[in-house]
Coordinates of C-alpha atoms in Angstrom, one line a residue:
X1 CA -24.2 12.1 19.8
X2 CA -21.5 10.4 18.0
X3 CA -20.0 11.3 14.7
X4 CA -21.5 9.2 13.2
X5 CA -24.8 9.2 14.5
X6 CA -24.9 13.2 13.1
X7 CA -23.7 12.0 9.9
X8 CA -26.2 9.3 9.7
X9 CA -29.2 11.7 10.4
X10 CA -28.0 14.0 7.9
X11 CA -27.6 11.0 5.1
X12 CA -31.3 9.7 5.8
X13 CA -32.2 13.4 5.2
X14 CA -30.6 13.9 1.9
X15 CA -31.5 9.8 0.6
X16 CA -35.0 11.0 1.3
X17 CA -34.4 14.0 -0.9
X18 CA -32.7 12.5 -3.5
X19 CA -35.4 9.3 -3.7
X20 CA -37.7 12.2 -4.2
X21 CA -35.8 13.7 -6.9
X22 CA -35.2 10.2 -8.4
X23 CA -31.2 10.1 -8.4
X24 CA -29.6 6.8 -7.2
X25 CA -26.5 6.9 -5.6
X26 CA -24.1 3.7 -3.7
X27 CA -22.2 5.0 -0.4
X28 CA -18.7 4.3 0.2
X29 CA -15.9 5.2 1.9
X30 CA -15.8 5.2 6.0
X31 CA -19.7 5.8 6.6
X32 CA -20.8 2.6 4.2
X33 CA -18.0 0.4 6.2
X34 CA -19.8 1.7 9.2
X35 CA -23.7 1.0 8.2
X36 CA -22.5 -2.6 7.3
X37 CA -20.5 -3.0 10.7
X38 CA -24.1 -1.7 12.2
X39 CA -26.6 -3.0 9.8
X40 CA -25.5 -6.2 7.7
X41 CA -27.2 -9.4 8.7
X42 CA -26.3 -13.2 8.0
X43 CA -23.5 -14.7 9.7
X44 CA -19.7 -14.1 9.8
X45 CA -17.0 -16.4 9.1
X46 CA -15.8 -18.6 11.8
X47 CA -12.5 -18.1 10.9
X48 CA -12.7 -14.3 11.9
X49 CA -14.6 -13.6 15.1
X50 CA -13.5 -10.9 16.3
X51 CA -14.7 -7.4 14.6
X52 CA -12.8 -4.3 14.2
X53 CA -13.9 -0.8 15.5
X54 CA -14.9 1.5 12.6
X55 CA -12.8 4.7 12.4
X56 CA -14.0 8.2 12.4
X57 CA -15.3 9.6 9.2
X58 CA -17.0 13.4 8.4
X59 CA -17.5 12.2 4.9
X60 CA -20.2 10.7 2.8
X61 CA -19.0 9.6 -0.4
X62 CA -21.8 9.4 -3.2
X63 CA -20.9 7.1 -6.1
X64 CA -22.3 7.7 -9.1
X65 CA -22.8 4.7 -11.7
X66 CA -21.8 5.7 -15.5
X67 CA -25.4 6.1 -16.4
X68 CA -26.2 8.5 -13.5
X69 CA -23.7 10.5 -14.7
X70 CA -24.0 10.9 -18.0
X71 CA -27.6 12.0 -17.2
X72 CA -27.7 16.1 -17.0
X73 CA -31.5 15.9 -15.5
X74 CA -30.3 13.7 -12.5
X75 CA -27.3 15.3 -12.1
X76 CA -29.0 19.1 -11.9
X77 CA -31.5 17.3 -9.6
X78 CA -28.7 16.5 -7.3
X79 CA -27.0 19.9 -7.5
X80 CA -30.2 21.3 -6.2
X81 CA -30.8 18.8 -4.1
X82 CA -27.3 19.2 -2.3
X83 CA -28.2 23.5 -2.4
X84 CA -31.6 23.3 -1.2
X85 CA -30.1 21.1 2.0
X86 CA -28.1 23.9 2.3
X87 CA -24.6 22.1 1.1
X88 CA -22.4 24.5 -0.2
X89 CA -19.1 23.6 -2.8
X90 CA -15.6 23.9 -1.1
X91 CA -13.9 21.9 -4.9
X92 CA -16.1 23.0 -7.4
X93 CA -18.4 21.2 -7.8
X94 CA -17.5 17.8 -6.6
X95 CA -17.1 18.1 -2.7
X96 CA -19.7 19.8 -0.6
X97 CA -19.7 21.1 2.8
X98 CA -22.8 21.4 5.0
X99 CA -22.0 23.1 8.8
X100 CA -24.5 22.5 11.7
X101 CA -25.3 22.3 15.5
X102 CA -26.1 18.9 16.8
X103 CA -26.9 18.3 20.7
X104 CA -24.9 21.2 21.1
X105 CA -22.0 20.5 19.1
X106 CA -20.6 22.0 15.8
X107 CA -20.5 19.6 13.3
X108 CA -19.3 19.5 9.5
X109 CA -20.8 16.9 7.0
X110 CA -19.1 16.9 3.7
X111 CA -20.6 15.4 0.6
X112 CA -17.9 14.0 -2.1
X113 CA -19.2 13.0 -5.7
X114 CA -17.4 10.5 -7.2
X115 CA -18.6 8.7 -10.4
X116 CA -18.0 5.5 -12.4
X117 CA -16.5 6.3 -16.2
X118 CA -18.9 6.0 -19.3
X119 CA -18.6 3.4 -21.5
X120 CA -16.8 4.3 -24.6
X121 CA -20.0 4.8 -26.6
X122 CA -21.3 7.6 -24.3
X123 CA -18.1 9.5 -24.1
X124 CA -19.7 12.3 -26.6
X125 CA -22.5 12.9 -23.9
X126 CA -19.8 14.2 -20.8
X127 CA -17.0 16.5 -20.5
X128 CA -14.1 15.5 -18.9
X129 CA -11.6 18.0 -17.0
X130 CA -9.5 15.2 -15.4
X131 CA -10.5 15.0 -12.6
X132 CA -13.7 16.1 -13.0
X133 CA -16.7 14.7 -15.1
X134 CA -19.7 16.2 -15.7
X135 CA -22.8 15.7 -18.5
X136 CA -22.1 18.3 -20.9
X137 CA -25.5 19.8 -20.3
X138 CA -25.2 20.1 -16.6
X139 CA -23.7 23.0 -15.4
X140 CA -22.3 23.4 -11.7
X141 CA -21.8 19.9 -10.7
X142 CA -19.0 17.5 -11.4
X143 CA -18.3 14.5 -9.8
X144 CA -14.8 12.8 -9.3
X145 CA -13.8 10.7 -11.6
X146 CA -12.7 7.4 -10.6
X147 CA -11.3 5.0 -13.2
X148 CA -11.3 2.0 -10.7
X149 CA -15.3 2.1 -9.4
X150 CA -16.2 0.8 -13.0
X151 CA -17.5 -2.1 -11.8
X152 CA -19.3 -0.5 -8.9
X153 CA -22.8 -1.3 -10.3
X154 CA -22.2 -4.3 -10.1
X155 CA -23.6 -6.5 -7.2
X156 CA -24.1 -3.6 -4.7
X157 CA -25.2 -4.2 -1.1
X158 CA -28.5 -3.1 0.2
X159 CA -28.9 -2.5 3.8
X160 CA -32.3 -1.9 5.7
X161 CA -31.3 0.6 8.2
X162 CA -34.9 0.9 9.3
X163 CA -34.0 -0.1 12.8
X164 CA -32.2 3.0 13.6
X165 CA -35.4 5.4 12.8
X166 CA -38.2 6.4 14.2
X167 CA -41.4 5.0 13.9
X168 CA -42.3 2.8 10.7
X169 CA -40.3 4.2 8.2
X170 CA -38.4 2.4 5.7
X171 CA -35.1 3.2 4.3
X172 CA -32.3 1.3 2.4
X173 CA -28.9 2.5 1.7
X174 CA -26.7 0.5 -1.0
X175 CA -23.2 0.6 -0.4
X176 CA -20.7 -1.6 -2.5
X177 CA -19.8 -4.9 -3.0
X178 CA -17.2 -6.3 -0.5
X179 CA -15.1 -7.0 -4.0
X180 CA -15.7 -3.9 -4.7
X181 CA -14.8 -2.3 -1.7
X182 CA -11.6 -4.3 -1.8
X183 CA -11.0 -2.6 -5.4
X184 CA -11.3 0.8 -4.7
X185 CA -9.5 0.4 -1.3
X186 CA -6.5 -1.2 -3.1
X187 CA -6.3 2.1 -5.6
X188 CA -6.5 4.3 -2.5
X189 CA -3.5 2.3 -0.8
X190 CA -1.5 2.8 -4.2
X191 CA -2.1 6.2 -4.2
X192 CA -1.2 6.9 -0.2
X193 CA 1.5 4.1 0.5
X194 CA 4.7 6.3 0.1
X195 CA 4.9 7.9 3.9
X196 CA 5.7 12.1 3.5
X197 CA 5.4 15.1 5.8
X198 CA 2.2 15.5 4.0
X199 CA 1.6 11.9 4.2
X200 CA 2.8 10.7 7.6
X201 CA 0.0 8.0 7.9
X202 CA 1.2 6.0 4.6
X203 CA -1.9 4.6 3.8
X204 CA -2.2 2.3 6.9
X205 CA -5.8 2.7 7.7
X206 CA -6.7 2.3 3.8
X207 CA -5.1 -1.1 4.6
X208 CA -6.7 -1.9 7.6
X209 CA -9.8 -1.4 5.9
X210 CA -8.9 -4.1 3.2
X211 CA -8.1 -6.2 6.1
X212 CA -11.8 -5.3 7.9
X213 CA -13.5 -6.1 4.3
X214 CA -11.8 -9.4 4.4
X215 CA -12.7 -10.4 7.7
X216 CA -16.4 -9.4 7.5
X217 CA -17.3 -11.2 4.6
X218 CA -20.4 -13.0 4.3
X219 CA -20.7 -16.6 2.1
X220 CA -23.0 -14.5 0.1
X221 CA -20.4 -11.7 -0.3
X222 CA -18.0 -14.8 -1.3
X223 CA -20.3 -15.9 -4.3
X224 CA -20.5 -12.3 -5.5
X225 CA -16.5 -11.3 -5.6
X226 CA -16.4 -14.6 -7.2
X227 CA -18.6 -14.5 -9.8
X228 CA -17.6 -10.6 -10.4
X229 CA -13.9 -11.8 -11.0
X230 CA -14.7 -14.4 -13.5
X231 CA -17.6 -12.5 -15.5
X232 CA -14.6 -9.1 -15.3
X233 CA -11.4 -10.6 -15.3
X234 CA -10.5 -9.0 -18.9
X235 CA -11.5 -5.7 -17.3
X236 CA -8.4 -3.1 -16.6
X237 CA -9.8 -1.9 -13.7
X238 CA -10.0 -5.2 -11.9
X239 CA -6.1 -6.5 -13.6
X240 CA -4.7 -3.1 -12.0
X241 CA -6.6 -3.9 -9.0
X242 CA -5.1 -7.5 -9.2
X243 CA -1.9 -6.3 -9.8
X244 CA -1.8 -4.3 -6.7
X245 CA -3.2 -6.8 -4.2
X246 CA -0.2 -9.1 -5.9
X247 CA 2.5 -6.4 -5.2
X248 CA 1.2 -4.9 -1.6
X249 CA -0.9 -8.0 -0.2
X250 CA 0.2 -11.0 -1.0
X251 CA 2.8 -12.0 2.1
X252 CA 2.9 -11.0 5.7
X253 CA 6.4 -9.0 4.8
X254 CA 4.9 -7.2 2.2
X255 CA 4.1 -3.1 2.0
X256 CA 0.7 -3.6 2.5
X257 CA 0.6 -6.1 5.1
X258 CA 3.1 -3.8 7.2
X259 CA 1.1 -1.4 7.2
X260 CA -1.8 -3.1 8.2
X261 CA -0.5 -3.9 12.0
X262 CA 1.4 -0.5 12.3
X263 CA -2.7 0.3 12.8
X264 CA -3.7 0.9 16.6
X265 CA -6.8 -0.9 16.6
X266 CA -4.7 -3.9 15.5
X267 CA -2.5 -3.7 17.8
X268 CA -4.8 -3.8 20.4
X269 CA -5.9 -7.2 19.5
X270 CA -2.6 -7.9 18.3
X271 CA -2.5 -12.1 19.9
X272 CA -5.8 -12.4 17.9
X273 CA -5.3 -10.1 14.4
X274 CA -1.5 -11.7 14.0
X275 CA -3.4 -15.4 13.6
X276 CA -6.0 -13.6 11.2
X277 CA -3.4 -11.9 8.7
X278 CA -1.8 -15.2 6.9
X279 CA -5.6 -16.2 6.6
X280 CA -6.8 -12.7 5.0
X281 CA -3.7 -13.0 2.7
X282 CA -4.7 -15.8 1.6
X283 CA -8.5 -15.2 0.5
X284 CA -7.1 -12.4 -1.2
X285 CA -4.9 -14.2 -3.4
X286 CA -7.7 -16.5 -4.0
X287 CA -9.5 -13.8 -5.0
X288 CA -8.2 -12.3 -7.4
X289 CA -6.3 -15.5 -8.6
X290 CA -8.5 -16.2 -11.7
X291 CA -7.3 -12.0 -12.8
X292 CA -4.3 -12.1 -14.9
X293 CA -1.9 -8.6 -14.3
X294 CA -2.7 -5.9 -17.3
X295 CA -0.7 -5.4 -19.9
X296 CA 2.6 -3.3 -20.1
X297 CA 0.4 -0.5 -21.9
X298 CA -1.5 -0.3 -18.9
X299 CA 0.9 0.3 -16.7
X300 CA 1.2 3.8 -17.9
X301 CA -2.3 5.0 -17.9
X302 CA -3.2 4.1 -14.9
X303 CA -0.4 5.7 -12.9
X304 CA 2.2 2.5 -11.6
X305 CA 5.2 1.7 -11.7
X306 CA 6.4 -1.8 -13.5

């Protein structure tokens, strides 16, 4: 059994639980790159053929929309949800840790919250420890919070993973948007890009990943980013995000595009990936081409550098 076949088994389990319970969530991170490498239909673009392996992952990243968590019933419902599946907190209470034997082989799942910001209005209903959010009348649960998924409601992907279950049962996992993939992939490269002794991997495979979300998008996936960048563009979250595609993406010399072929997998397929790159440079700049940079008060808050 595979990685992330455990991890699969043990997020049908606790969708199940939380259907129940009535507590929607959107999957990112590694696992919902690997369930739309497994499970999305419709055809690829000709331009980009060839697919990249998915890397490892132990984690399942939950992302909360703003009105899940602002909402202290559905966020107790998923604290007990989490407990009764026998997930204990390792970061109160945002990251969860479940250990277990599969096929003979000890395996750790971890469950990360991570949740969208309230609008403005509903500020008064959440308390905010940065970097924790919680409702204020939910006790021993937070959730991450994560300044750039405030668009992650919007457009989000459903997959039928039916296929890989037994019998008739029916189950469909939402992950995000490919723009908004792309978005949250582009803070995480910001915030990993400087290589350290407690860094040494510089945020290349957070850039191969921008470079996978590229290649794998659908036309439908097109008409979404596009019509999310027009209907957002005033949005900071989505002019920080532009910003950073501008300053690590936009040429085959720049940060981001370095680190995308120091990756393994791409150099494995290196003849093939090299011809790809100008190409993916180029739909991102398209993009995000209709997203003006924020303004200089901007810069601050949100953690760059001018």
């Amino acid at each position: 059994m595979t990685v992330f076949d455990a991890l699969f088994q043990q997020l049908i389990v606790l969708k199940r639980h939380l259907d129940q319970a009535a507590v929607p969530f959107i999957l990112g991170g590694g696992m919902g790159l690997w369930l739309r490498d497994t499970f999305m239909t419709g055809p690829r673009s000709p331009r980009y053929e060839r697919v990249l392996p998915s890397r490892s992952t132990e984690d399942l990243d939950l992302l909360l929309t703003a009105d899940v968590i602002i909402d202290p019933i559905q966020m107790k419902d998923l604290r007990d949800t989490l407990k009764d599946l026998g997930f204990a907190a390792v970061v109160n209470y945002m990251q969860f840790q479940r250990d277990l034997t599969m096929s003979g082989q000890r395996q750790t799942v971890k469950v990360d919250l991570l949740a969208a910001p309230p609008h403005e209005d509903r500020l008064t209903e959440v308390k905010i420890n940065a970097p924790r959010i919680r409702p204020k009348k939910a006790k021993n649960i937070h959730a991450y919070l994560t300044q750039e998924a405030a668009g992650i409601h919007i457009s989000p992907v459903a997959l039928d993973v039916s296929s890989a279950l037994e019998g008739t049962e029916h189950a469909e996992i939402r992950i995000p948007s490919s723009l908004n993939y792309l978005v949250l992939k582009l803070h995480a490269f910001k915030d990993r890009h400087e290589i350290s002794d407690t860094n040494p991997d510089g945020g290349r495979h957070h850039a191969l990943d921008i470079f996978r979300i590229v290649t794998d998008m659908r036309q439908s996936d097109w008409k979404s980013a596009q019509h999310h960048t027009s209907t957002e563009k005033e949005m900071e979250y989505l002019q920080v995000a532009a910003y950073l595609q501008r300053r690590f993406f936009s040429t085959v010399s720049a940060l981001g595009a370095v680190r995308i072929r120091e990756n393994q997998s791409y150099q494995n397929e290196r003849a093939t990936f090299d011809t790809y790159l100008p190409l993916v440079l180029n739909d991102l700049d398209e993009l995000f081409s209709d997203v003006e940079n924020p303004a200089e008060d901007v810069f601050a808050r949100w953690g760059l550098r001018q």
